[in-house]
Short mmCIF file of C-alpha atoms in Angstrom, two decimals:
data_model
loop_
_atom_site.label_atom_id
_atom_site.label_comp_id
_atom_site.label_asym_id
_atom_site.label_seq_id
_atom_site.Cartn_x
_atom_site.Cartn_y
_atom_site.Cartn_z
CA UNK A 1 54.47 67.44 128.68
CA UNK A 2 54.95 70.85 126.93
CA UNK A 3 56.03 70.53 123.14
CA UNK A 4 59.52 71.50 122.41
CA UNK A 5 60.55 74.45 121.07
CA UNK A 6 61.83 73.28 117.66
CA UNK A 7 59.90 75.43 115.46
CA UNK A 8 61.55 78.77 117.49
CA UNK A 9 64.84 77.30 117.84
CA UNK A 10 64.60 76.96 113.87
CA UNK A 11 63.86 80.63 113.54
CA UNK A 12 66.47 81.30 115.55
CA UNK A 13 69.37 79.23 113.66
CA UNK A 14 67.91 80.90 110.09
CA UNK A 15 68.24 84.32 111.34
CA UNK A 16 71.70 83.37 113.01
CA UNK A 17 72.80 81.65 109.95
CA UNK A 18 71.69 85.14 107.55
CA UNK A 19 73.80 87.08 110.21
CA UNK A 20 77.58 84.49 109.83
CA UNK A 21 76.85 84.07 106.00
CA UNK A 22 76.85 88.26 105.91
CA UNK A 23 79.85 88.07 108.07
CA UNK A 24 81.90 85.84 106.45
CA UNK A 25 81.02 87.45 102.89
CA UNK A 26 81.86 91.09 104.60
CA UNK A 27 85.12 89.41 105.74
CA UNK A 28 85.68 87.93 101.78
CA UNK A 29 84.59 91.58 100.50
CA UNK A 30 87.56 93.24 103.15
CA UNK A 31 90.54 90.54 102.08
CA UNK A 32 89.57 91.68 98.64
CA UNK A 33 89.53 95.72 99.06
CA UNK A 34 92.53 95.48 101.78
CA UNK A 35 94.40 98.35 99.93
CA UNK A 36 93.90 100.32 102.77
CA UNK A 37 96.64 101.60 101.05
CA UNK A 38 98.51 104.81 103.60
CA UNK A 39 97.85 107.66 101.77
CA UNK A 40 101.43 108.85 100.69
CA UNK A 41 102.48 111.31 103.26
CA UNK A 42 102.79 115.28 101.70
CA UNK A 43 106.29 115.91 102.82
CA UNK A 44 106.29 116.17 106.50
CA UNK A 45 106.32 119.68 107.69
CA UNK A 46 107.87 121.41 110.55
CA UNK A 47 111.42 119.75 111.01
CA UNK A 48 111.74 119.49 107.04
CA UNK A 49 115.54 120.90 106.90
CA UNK A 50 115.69 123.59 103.99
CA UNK A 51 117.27 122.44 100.55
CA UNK A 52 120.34 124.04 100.43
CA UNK A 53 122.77 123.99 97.10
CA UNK A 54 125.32 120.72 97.72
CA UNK A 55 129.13 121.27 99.11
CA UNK A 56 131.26 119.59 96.85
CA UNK A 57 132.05 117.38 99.95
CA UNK A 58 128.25 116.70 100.61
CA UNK A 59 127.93 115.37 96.82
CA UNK A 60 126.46 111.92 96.43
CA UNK A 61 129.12 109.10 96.64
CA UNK A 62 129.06 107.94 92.79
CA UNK A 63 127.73 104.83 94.12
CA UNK A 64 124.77 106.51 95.93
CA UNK A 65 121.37 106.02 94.60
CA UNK A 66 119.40 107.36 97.37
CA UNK A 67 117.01 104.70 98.73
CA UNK A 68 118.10 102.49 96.12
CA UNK A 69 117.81 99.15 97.59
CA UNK A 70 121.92 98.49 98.44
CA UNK A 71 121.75 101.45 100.39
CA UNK A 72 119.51 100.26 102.29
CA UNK A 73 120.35 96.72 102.36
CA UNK A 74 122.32 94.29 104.14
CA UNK A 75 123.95 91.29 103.06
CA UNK A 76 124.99 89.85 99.60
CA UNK A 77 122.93 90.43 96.32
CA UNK A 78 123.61 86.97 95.23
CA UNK A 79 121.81 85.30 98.54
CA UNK A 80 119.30 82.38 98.01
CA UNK A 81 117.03 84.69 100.47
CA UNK A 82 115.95 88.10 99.90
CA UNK A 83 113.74 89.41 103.50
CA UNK A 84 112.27 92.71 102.83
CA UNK A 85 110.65 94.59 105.79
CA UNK A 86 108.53 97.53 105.75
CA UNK A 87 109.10 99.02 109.00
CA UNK A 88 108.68 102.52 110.50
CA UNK A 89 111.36 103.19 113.28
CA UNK A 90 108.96 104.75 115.76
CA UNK A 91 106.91 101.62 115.59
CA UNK A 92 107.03 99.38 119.26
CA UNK A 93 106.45 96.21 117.00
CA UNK A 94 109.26 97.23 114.73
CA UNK A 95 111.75 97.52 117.19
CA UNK A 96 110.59 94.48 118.95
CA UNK A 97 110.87 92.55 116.05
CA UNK A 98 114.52 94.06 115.50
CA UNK A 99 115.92 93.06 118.65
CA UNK A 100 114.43 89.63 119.40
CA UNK A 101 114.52 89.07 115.64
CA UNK A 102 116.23 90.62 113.18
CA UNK A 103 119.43 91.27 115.08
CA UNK A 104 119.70 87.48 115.39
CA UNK A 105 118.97 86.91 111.76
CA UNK A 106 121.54 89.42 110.61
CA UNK A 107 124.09 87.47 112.46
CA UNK A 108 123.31 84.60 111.67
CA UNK A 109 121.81 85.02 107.74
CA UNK A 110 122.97 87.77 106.31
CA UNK A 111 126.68 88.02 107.67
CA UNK A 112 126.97 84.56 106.06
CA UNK A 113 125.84 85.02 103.00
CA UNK A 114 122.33 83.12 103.19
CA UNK A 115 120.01 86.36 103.22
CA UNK A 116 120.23 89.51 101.67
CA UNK A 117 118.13 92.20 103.92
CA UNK A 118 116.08 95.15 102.65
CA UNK A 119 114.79 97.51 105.01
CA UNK A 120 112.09 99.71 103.42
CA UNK A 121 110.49 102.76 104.75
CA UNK A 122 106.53 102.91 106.09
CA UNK A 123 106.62 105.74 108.09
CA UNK A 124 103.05 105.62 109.79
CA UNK A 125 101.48 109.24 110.03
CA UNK A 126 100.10 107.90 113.67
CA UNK A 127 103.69 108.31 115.11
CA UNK A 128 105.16 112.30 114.87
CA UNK A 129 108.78 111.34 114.51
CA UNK A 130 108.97 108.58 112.38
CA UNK A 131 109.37 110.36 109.14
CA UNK A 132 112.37 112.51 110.57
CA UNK A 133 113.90 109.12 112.01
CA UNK A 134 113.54 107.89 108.23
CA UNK A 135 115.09 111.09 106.45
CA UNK A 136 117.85 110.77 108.65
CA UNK A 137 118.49 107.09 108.41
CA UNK A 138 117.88 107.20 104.27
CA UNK A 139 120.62 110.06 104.36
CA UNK A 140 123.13 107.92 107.10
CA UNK A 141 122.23 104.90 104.08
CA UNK A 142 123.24 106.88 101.38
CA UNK A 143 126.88 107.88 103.34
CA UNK A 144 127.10 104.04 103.72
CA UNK A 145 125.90 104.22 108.16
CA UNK A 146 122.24 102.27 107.38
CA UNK A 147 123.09 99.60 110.07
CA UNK A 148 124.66 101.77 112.20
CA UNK A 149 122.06 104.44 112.56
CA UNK A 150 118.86 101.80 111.92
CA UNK A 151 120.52 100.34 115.14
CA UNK A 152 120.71 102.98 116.87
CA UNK A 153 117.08 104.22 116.41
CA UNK A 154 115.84 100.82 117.44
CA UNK A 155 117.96 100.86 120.83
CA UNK A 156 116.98 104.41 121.83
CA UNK A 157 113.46 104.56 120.54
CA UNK A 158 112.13 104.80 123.61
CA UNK A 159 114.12 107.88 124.35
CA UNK A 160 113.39 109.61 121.01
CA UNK A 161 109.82 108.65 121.01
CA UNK A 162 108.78 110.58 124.01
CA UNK A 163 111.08 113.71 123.44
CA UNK A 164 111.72 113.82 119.71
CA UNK A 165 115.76 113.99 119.72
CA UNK A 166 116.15 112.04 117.21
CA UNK A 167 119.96 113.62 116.49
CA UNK A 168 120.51 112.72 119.84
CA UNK A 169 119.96 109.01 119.67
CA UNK A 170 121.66 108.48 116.63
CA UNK A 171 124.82 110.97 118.05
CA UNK A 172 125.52 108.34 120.47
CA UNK A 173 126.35 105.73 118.22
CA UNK A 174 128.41 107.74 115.56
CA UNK A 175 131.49 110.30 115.73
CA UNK A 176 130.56 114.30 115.49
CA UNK A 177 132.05 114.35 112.28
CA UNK A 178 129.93 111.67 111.19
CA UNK A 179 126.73 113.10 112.60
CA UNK A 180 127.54 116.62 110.89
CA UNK A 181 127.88 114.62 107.66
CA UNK A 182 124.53 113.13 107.80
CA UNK A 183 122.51 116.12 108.52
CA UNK A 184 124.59 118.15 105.79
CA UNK A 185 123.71 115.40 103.97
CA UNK A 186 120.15 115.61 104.65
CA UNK A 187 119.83 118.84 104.07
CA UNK A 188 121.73 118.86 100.68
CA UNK A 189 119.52 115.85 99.22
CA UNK A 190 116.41 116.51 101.63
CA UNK A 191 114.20 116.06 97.90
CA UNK A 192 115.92 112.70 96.70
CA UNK A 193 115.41 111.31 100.14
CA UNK A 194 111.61 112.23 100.50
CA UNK A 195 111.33 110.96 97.36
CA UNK A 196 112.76 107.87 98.26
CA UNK A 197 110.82 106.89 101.51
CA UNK A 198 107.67 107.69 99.19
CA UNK A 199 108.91 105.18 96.84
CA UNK A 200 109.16 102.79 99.65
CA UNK A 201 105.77 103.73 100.86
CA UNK A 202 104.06 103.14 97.36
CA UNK A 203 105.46 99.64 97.08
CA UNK A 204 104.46 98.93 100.53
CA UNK A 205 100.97 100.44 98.86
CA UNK A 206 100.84 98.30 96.11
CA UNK A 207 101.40 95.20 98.40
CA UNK A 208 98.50 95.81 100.47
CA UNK A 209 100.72 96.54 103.72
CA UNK A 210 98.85 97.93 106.44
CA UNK A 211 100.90 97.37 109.57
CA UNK A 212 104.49 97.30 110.58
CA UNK A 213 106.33 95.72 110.16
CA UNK A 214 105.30 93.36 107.26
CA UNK A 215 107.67 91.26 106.34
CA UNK A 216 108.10 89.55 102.55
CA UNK A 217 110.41 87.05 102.00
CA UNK A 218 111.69 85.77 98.32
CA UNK A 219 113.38 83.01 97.13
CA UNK A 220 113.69 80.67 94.33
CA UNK A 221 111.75 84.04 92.23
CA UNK A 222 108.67 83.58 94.70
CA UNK A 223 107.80 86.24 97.22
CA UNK A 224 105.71 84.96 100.42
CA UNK A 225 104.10 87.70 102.52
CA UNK A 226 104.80 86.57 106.04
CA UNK A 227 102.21 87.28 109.28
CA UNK A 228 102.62 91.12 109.85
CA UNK A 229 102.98 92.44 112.78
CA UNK A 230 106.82 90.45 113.63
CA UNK A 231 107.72 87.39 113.89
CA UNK A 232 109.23 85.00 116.59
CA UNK A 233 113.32 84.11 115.66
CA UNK A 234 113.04 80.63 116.28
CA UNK A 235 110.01 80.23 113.71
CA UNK A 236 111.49 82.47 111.31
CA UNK A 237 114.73 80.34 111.21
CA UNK A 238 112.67 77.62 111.10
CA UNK A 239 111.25 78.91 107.68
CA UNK A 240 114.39 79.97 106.70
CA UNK A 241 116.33 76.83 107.44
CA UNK A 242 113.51 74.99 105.42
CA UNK A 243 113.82 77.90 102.08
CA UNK A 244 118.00 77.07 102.37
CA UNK A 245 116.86 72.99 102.21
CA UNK A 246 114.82 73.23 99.12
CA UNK B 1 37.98 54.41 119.36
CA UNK B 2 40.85 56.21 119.01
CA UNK B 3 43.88 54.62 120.30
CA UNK B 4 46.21 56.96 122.53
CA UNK B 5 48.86 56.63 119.34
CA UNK B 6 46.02 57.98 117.10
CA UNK B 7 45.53 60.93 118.81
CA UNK B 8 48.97 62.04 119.65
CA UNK B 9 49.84 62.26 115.52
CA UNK B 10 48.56 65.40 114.37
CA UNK B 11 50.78 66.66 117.04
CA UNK B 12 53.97 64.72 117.51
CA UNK B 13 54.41 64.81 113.88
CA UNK B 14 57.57 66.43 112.89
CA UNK B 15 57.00 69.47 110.92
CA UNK B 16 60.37 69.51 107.53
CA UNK B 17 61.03 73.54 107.90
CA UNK B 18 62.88 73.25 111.25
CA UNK B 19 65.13 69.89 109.79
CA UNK B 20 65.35 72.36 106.53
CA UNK B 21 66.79 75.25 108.75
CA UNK B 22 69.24 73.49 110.73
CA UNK B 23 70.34 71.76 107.52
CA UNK B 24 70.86 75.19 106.21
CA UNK B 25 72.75 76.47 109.07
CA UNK B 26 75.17 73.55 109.44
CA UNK B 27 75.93 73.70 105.63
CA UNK B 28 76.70 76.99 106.08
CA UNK B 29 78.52 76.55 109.07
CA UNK B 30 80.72 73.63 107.29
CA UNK B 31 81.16 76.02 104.17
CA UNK B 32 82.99 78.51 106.70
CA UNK B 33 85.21 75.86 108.02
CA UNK B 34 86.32 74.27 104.76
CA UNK B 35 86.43 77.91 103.83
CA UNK B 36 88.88 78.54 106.67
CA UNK B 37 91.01 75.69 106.06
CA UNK B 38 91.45 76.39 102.19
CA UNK B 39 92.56 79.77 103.42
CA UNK B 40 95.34 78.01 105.51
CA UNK B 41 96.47 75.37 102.28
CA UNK B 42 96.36 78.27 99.71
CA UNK B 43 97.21 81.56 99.78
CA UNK B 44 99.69 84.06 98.05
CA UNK B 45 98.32 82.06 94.50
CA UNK B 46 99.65 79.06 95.07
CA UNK B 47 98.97 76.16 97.73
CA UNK B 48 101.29 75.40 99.92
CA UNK B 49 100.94 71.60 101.47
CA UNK B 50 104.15 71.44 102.26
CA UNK B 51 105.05 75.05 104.23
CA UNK B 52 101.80 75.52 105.69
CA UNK B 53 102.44 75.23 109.35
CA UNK B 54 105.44 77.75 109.35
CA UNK B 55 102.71 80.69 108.17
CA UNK B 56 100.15 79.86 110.86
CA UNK B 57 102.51 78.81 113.50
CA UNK B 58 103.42 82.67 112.91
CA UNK B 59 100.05 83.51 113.40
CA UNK B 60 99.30 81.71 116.14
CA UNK B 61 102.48 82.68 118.00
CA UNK B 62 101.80 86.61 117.60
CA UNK B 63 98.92 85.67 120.13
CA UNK B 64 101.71 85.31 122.68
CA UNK B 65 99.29 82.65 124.43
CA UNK B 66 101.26 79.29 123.66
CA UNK B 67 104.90 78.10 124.18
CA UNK B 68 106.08 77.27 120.75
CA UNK B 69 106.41 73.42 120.98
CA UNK B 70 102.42 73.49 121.35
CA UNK B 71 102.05 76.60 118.13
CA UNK B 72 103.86 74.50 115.98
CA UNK B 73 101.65 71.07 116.82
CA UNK B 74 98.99 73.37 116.37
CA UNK B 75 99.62 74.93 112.76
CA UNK B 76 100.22 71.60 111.80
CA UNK B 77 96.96 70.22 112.72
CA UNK B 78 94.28 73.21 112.94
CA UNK B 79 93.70 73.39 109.22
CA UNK B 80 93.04 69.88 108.81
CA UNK B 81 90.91 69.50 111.68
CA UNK B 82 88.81 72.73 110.28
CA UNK B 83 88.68 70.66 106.98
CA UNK B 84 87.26 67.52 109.09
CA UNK B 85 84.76 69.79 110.75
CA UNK B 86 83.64 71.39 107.70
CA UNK B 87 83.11 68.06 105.76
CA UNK B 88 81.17 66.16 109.04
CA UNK B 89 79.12 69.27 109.11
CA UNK B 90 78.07 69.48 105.48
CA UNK B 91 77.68 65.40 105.71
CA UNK B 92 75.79 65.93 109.14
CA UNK B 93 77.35 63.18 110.79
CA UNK B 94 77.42 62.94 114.37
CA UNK B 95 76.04 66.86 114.28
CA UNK B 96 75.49 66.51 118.21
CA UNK B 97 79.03 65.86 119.26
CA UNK B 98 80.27 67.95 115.69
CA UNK B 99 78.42 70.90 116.73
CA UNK B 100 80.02 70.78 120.24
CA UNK B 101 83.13 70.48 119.31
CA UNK B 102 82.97 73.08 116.91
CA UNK B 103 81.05 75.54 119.40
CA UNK B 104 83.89 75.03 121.85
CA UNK B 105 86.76 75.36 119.41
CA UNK B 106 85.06 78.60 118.15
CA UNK B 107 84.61 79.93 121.82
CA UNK B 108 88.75 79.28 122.30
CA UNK B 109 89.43 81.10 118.99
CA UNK B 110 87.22 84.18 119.91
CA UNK B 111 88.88 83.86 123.51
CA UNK B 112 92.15 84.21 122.17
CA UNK B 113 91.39 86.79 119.85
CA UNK B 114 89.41 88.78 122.86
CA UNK B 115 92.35 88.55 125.00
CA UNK B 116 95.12 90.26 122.37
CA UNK B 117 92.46 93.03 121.30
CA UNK B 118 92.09 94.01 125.09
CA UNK B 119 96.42 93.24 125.39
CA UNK B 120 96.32 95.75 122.78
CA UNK B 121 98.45 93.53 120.26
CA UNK B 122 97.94 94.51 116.79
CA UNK B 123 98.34 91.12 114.95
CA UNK B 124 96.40 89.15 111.94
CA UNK B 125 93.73 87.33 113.22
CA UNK B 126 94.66 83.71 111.58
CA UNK B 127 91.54 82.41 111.20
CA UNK B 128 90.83 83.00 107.16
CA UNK B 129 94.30 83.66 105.88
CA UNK B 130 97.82 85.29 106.51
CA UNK B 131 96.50 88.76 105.96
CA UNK B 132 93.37 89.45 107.87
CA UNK B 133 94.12 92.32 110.32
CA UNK B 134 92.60 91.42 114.33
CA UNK B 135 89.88 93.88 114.70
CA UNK B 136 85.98 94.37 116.61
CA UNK B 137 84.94 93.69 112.68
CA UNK B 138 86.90 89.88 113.03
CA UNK B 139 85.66 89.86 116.62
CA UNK B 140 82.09 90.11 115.77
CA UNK B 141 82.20 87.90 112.82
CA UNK B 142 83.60 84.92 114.89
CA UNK B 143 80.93 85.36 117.47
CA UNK B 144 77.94 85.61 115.14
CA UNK B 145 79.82 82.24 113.81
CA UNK B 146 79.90 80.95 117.32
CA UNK B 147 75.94 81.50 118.17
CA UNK B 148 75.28 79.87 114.42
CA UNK B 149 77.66 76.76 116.01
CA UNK B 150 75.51 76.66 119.32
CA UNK B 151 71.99 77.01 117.51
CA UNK B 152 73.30 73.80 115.36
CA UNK B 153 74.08 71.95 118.42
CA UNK B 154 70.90 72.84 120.53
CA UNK B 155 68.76 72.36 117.53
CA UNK B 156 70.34 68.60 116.39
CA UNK B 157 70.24 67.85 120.43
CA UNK B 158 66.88 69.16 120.09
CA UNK B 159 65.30 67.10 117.54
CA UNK B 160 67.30 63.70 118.47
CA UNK B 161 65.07 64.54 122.02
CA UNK B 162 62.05 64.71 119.99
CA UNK B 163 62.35 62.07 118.26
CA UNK B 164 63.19 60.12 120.71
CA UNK B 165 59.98 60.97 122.90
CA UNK B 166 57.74 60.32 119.58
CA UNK B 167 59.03 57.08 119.11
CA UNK B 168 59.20 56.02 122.85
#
């Protein structure tokens, strides 16, 4: 009877066994350097409204920080939870985490009082309009409209995405007046604004995001990074129920 | 006179290098797996024994593969069977039937992961942590782990046959 192989089959698992060791170690060595870190956008160019000097009426409100985290925000300060989510509004996996998700967890978190919400910009460079859809809805934020507008990006992104009217989406959802107000409004603070979603972006940075929407949630002073990419509603609650039992 | 035993020594005896390799590759096999599981138990500094399951039920879910009832029974389990793996393999106990199992759980995972990079989702893989983006780079790294899994199993099947036909 012919001799078995052993003696090539050991070859064979030593060279197989150099090749998963590099692997794994290349895997260790890309956890560790993850700050694939989006390089902070230059201003984005061609629909960048001009400065223009502020109208009286177009001033800050005197509780306006722009991008500070309350405009932003929704919910109580003072809840056990904090959820912050780096999301950019053009993203398919943003708004599909928004309306199987987050819509149920602002009704049913944050309008009680258990989690305070913080959206935070990532505009991806990949996706033309999405740093337009976040100067306008920093600007709506700042006139006190985030959850109006965020909404209505997330319902109409489809429409938006392919033709680029932004205006047009959010125009649905709020009065003329209010509209006018918000691109005034963008225009007058266009700098404070920019400088605001790049604030966002370099915390995302410094957290090693690299998709969207990554989600961090706090509580008790102890920030867990959850799986990016979104999250199912009834496994979020779950974690959230458990955070509210501790 | 030489007996028939006498003359089939110098042949049928086993040579150490290819029981040294396969030791070496199912170490390193187990290392990955207890590897894996730590990365499940621990992560963000801390470990977290008790909360676990809700971060890798997320994981699994984004997959989109399972209803939840069998995610969560999954997270709850997967890193402790990974541990048992790991620590059989490194112990070398029952290496035939270990190295099967862990062959065909390795051939589900790169399955799954296969089927939501040609879906197009853009998810974390799961398999070393919350934070590992699903890419070729995670897809080639499971398989190279998978044909390390299979050259375990064919090569403790192989020598349990030999030695079985030099003692018979």
């Amino acid at each position: 009877m012919k001799p078995l192989p052993i003696s090539r089959i050991g070859i064979f698992l030593f060279v197989v066994a150099i090749v998963s060791m590099t692997g794994a170690l290349s895997h260790a060595q890309t956890n560790t350097s993850k700050n694939a870190v989006p390089k902070a956008a230059a201003t984005p160019g061609s629909t960048k409204p001009a400065a223009t000097k502020t109208p009286a009426s177009l001033a800050k409100p005197a509780s306006a920080v722009t991008g500070s985290m309350d405009a932003k925000a929704l919910g109580s300060k003072t809840a056990p939870i904090t959820i912050e989510v780096f999301e950019d509004f053009q993203c398919p996996a943003c708004r599909n985490f928004y309306e199987t998700s987050l819509k149920q967890v602002i009704d049913n978190y944050v309008t009680p009082g258990k989690v305070y919400l913080i959206h935070r910009d990532f505009p991806l460079d990949m996706h033309p309009y999405s740093h337009q859809a976040a100067r306008l809805a920093n600007a709506a934020a700042d006139l006190g409209q985030f959850e109006t507008v965020e909404r209505a990006l997330f319902d109409n992104q489809d429409k938006w995405s392919a033709n680029g009217k932004i205006e047009e989406a959010i125009a649905s959802t709020v009065s003329a007046a209010q509209m006018k107000k918000i691109l005034d409004y963008q225009a007058a603070h266009i700098n404070d604004i920019n400088a605001s979603i790049e604030r966002d972006r370099a915390m995302g940075a410094q957290r090693n995001v690299s998709q969207t929407p990554s989600i961090y949630v706090t509580s008790r002073g102890k920030t867990e990074a959850l799986p990016g990419g979104g999250v199912d509603y009834k496994l979020l609650k779950q974690y959230l129920d458990y955070l509210l039992r501790q | 006179m030489a007996t028939s035993s006498d003359r089939s020594e110098p042949s049928s005896r086993p040579r150490a290098w290819p029981r040294v390799l396969l030791a070496v590759g199912r170490i390193a096999l187990g290392l990955i797996f207890l590897f894996a599981a730590y990365s499940k138990l621990y992560f963000g500094g801390a470990w977290h024994m008790r909360d676990y399951h809700f971060f890798f039920a997320m994981a699994i879910d984004s997959y989109k593969m399972l209803p939840l009832s069998i995610v969560e029974w999954m997270a709850r389990i997967l890193p402790w069977f990974e541990l048992l793996l790991g620590v059989l393999l490194i112990a070398g106990a029952g290496l035939r039937w270990v190295g099967s199992i862990t062959s065909a759980l390795l051939l589900v995972f790169i399955g799954a992961m296969a089927r939501a990079k040609i879906l197009g989702l853009e998810i974390n893989c799961g398999c070393f942590g919350n934070n590992e983006k699903l890419g070729t780079v995670t897809l080639i790294r499971d398989s190279s782990l998978l044909v390390l899994a299979l050259a375990v199993t064919i090569g403790a099947f192989l020598i349990k046959r030999r030695r079985v036909t030099v003692s018979s």
